mmCIF file of C-alpha atoms and ligand atoms in Angstrom:
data_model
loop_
_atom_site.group_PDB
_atom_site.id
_atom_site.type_symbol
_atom_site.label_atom_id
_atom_site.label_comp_id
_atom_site.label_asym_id
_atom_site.label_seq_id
_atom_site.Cartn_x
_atom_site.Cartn_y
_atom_site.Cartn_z
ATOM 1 C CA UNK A 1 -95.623 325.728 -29.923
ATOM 2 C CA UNK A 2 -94.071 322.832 -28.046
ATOM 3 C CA UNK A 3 -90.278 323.558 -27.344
ATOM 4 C CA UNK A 4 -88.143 321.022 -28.878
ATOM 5 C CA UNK A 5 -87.176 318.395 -26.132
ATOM 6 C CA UNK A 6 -84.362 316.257 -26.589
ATOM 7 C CA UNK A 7 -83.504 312.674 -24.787
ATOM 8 C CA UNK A 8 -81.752 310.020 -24.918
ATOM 9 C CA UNK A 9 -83.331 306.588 -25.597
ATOM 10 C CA UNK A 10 -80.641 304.039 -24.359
ATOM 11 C CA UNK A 11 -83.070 301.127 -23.540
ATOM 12 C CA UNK A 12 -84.839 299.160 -26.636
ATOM 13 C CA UNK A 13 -82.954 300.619 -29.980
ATOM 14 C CA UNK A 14 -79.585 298.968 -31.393
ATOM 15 C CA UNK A 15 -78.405 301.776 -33.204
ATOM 16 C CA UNK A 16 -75.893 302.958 -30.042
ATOM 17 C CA UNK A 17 -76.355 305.584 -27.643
ATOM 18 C CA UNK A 18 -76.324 308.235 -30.370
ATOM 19 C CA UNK A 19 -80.364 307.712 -31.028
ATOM 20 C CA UNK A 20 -82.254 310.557 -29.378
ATOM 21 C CA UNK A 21 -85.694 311.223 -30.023
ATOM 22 C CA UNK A 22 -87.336 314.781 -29.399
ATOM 23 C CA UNK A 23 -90.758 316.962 -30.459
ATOM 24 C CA UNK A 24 -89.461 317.960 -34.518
ATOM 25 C CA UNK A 25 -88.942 321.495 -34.846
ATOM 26 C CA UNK A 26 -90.050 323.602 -38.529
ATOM 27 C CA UNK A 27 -87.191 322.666 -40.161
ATOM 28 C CA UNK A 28 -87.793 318.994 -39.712
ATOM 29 C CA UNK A 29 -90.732 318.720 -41.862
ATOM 30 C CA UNK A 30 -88.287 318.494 -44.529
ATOM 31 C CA UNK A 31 -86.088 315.099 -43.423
ATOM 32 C CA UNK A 32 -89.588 313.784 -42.646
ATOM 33 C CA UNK A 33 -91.324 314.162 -45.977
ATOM 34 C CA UNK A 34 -87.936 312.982 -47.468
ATOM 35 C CA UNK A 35 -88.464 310.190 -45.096
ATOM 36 C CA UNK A 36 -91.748 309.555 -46.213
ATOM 37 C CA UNK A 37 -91.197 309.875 -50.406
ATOM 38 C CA UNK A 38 -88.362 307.249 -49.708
ATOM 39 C CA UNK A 39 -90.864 304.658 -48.215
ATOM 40 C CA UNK A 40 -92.845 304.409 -51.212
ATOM 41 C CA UNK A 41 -95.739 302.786 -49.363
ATOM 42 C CA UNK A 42 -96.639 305.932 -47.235
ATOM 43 C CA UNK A 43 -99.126 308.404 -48.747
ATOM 44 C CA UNK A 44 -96.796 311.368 -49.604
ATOM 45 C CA UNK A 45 -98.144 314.759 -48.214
ATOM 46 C CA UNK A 46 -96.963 318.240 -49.619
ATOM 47 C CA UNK A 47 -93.488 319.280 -48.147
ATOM 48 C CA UNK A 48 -95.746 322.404 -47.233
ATOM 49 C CA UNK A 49 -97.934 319.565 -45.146
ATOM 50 C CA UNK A 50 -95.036 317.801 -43.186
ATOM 51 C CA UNK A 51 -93.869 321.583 -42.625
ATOM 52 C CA UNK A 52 -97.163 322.643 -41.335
ATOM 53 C CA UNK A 53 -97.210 319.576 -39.389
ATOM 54 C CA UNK A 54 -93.872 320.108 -37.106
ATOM 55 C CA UNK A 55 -95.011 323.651 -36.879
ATOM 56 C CA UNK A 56 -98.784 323.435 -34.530
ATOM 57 C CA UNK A 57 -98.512 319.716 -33.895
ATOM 58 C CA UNK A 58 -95.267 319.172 -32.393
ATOM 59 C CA UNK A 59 -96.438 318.403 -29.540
ATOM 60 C CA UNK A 60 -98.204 315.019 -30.827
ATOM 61 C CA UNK A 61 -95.146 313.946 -32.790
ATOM 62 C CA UNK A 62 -91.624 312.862 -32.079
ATOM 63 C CA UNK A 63 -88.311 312.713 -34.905
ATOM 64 C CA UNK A 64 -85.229 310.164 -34.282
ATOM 65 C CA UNK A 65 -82.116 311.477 -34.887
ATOM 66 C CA UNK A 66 -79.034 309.615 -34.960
ATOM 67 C CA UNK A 67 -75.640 311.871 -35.243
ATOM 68 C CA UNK A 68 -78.181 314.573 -35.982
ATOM 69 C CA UNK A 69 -79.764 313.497 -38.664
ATOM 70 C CA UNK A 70 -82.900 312.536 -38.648
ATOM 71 C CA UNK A 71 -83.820 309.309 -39.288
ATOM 72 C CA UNK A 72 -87.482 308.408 -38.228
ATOM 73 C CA UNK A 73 -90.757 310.649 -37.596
ATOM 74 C CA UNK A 74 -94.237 309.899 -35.957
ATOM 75 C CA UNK A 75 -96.916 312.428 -37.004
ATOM 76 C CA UNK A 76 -99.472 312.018 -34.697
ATOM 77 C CA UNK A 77 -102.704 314.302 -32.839
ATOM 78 C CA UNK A 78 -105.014 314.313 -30.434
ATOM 79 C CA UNK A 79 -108.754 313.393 -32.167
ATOM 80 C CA UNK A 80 -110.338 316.331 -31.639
ATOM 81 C CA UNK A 81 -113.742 315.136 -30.115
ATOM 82 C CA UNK A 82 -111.714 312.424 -27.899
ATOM 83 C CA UNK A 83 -108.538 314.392 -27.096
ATOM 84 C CA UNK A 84 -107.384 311.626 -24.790
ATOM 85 C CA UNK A 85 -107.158 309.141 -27.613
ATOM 86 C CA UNK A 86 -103.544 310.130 -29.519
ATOM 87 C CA UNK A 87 -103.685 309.202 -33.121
ATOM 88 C CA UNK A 88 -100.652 308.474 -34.927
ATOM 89 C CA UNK A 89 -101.055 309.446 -38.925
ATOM 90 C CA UNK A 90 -97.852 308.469 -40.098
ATOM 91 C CA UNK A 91 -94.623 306.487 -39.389
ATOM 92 C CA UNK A 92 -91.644 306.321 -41.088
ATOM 93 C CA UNK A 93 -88.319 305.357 -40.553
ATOM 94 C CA UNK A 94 -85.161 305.076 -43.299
ATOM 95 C CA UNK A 95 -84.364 301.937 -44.913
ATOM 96 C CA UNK A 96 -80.633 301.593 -43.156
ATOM 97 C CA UNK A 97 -82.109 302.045 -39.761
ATOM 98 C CA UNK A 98 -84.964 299.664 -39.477
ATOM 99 C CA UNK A 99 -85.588 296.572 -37.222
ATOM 100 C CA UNK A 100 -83.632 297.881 -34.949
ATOM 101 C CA UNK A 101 -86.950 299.133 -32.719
ATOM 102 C CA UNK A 102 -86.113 302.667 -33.875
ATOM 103 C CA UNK A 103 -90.100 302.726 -34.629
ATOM 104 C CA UNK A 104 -90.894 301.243 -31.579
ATOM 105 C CA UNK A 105 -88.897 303.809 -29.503
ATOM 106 C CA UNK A 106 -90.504 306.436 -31.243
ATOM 107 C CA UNK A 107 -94.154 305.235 -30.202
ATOM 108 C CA UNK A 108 -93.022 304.841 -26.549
ATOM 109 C CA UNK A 109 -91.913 307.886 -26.239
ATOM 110 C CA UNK A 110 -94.350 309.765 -27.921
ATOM 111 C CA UNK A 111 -97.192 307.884 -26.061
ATOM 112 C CA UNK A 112 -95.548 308.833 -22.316
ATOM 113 C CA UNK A 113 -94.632 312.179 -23.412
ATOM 114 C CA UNK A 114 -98.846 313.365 -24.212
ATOM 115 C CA UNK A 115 -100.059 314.470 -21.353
ATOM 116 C CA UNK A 116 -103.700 312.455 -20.595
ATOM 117 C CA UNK A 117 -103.923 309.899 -23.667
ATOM 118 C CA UNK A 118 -105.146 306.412 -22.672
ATOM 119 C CA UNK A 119 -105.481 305.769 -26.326
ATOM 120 C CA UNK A 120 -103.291 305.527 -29.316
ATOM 121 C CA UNK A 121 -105.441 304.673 -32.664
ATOM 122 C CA UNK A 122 -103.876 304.213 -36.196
ATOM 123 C CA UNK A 123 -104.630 302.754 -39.444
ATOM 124 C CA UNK A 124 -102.958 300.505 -41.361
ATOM 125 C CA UNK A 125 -102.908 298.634 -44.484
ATOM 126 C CA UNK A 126 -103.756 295.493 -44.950
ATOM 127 C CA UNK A 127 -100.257 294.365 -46.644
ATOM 128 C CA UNK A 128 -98.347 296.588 -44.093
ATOM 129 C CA UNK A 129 -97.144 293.653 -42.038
ATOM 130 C CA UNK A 130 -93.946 295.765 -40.993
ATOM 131 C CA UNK A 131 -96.880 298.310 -40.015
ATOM 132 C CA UNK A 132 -99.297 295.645 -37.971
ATOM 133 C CA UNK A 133 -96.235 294.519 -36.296
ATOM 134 C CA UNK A 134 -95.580 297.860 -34.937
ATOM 135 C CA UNK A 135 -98.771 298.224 -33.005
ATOM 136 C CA UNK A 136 -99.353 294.905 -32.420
ATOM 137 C CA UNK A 137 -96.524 294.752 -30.353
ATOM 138 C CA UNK A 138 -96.827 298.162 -28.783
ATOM 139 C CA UNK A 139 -100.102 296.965 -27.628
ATOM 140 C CA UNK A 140 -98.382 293.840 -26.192
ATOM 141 C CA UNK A 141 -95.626 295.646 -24.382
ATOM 142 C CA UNK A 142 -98.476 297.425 -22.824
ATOM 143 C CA UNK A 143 -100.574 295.025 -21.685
ATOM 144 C CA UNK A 144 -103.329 296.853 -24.197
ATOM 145 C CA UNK A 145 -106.701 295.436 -26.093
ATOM 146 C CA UNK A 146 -106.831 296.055 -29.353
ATOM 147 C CA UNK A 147 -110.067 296.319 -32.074
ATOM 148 C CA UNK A 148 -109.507 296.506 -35.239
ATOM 149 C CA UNK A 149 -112.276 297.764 -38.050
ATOM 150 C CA UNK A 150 -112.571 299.369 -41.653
ATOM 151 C CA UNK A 151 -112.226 302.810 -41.187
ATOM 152 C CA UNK A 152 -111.961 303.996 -44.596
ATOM 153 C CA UNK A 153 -112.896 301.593 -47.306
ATOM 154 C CA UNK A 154 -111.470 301.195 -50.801
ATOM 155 C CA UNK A 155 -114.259 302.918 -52.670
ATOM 156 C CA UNK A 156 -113.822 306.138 -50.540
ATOM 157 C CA UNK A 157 -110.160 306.044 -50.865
ATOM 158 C CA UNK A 158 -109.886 305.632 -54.837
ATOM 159 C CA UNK A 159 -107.007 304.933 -56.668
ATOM 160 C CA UNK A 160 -106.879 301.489 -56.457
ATOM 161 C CA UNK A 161 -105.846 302.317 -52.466
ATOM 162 C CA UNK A 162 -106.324 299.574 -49.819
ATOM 163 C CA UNK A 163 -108.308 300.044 -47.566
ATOM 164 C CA UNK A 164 -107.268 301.337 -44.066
ATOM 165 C CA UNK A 165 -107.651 299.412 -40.707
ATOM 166 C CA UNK A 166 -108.332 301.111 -37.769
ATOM 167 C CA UNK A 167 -106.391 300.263 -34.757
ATOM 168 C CA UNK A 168 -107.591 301.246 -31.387
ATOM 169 C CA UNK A 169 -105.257 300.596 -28.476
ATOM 170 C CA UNK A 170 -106.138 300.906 -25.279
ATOM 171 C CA UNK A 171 -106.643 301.817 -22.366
ATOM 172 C CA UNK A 172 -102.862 301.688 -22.627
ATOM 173 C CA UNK A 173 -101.172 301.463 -19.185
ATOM 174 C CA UNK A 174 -97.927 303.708 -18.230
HETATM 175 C C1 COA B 1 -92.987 300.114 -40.442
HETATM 176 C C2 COA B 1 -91.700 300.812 -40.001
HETATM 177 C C3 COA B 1 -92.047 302.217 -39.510
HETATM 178 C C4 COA B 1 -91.059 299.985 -38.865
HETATM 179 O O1 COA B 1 -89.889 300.675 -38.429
HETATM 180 P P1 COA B 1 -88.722 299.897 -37.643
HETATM 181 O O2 COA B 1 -87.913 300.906 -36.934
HETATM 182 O O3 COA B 1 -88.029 298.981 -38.566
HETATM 183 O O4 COA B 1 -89.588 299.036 -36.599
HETATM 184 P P2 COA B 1 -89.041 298.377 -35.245
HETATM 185 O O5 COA B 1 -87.653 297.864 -35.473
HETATM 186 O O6 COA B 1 -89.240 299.341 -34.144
HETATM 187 O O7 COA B 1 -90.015 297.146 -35.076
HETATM 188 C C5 COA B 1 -91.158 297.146 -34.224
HETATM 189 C C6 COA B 1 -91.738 295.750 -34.206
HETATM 190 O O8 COA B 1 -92.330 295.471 -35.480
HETATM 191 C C7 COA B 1 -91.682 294.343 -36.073
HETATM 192 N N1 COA B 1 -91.496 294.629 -37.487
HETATM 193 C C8 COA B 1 -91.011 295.768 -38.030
HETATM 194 N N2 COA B 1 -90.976 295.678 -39.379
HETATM 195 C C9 COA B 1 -91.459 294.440 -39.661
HETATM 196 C C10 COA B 1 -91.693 293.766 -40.880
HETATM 197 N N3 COA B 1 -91.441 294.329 -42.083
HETATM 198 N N4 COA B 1 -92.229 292.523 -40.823
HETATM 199 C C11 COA B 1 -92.536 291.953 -39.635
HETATM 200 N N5 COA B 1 -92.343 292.548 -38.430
HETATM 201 C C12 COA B 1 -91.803 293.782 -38.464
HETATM 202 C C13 COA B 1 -90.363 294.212 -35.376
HETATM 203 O O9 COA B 1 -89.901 292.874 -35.391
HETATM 204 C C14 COA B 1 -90.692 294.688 -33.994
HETATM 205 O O10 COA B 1 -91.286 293.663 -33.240
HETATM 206 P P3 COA B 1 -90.479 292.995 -31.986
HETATM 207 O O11 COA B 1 -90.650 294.000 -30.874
HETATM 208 O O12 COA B 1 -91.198 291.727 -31.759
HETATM 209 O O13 COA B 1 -89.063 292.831 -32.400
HETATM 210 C C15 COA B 1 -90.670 300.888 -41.176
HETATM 211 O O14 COA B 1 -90.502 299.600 -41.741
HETATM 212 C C16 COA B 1 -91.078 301.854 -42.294
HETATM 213 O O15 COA B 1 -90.733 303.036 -42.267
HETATM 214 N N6 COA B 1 -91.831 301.326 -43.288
HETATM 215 C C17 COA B 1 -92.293 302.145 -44.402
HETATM 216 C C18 COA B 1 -93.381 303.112 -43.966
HETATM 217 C C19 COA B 1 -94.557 302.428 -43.296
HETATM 218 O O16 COA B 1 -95.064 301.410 -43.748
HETATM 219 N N7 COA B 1 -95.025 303.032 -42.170
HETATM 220 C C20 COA B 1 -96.097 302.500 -41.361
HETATM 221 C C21 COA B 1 -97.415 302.973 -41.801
HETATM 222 S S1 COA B 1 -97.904 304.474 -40.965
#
């Protein structure tokens, strides 16, 4: 398992020099499915599944924390047949901290900390704009393509779900 690692991020977020952003240990999974229930747009997982999650794939996801709580997650792995393509699953960030580019801190770092990716994919929602804004402009501040396609359609997701949009970024310069 991926020891946690701690840093500080003083360039891009205004939330002061308090915002660090590190791998999530166990105990994490908890603040981030909390994170996640609050959003009420993100597909809420089992507490057992955000658990699980900060336990074997650390490594491929980063928590914010701001005067030690934690305030934002990225759940992310490597796709198992391309393992130099990172793909981020989730993103979430409490209501009092965002647009302040806690999110966008959270990619960056996650992204430079993966040894070997040259790819980042995620999918979004078509009425995410908050969502398509965040990789859109990750993409930008990289100098990356992106192509966008249906991955999953509505009739496989059920539910009345939107369909989700596959974003692939890359090759995404360091
Ligand atoms: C989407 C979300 C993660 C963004 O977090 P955030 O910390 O507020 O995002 P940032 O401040 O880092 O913004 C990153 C960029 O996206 C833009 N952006 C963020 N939210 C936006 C919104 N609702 N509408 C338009 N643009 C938005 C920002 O302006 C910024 O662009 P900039 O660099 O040009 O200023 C957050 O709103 C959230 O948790 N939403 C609910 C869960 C969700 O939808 N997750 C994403 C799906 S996985």
């Amino acid at each position: 398992m991926a020891a946690p690692v701690e840093s500080p991020v003083l360039a891009r977020p205004n939330i002061g020099e308090e915002l660090t952003i590190g791998h999530p240990e166990v105990s994490d999974g908890v603040a981030c499915w909390r994170i996640a229930e609050a959003t009420g747009v993100l597909d809420l997982n089992s507490r057992y599944a955000y658990l699980l999650w900060c336990r074997d794939f650390a490594a491929t996801s980063v928590v914010a924390r701001h005067g030690g709580d934690v305030i934002g997650f990225v759940t992310g792995f490597r796709r198992p047949e391309v393992p130099s393509t990172l793909v981020v699953w989730q993103v979430g960030v409490d209501a009092a901290a965002r647009g302040r580019g806690v999110a966008a801190a959270m990619l960056d770092a996650l992204f430079d900390r993966v040894p070997g990716v040259d790819h980042l994919e995620a999918t979004v929602t078509p009425d995410n704009t908050g969502s398509i804004a965040l990789f859109n402009r990750f993409a930008e501040r990289r100098g990356a393509p992106v192509h966008r396609g249906e991955l999953f359609g509505a009739e496989l997701l059920g539910n009345g779900h939107a369909p989700e949009i596959l974003f692939r970024i890359g090759p995404v310069g360091r």
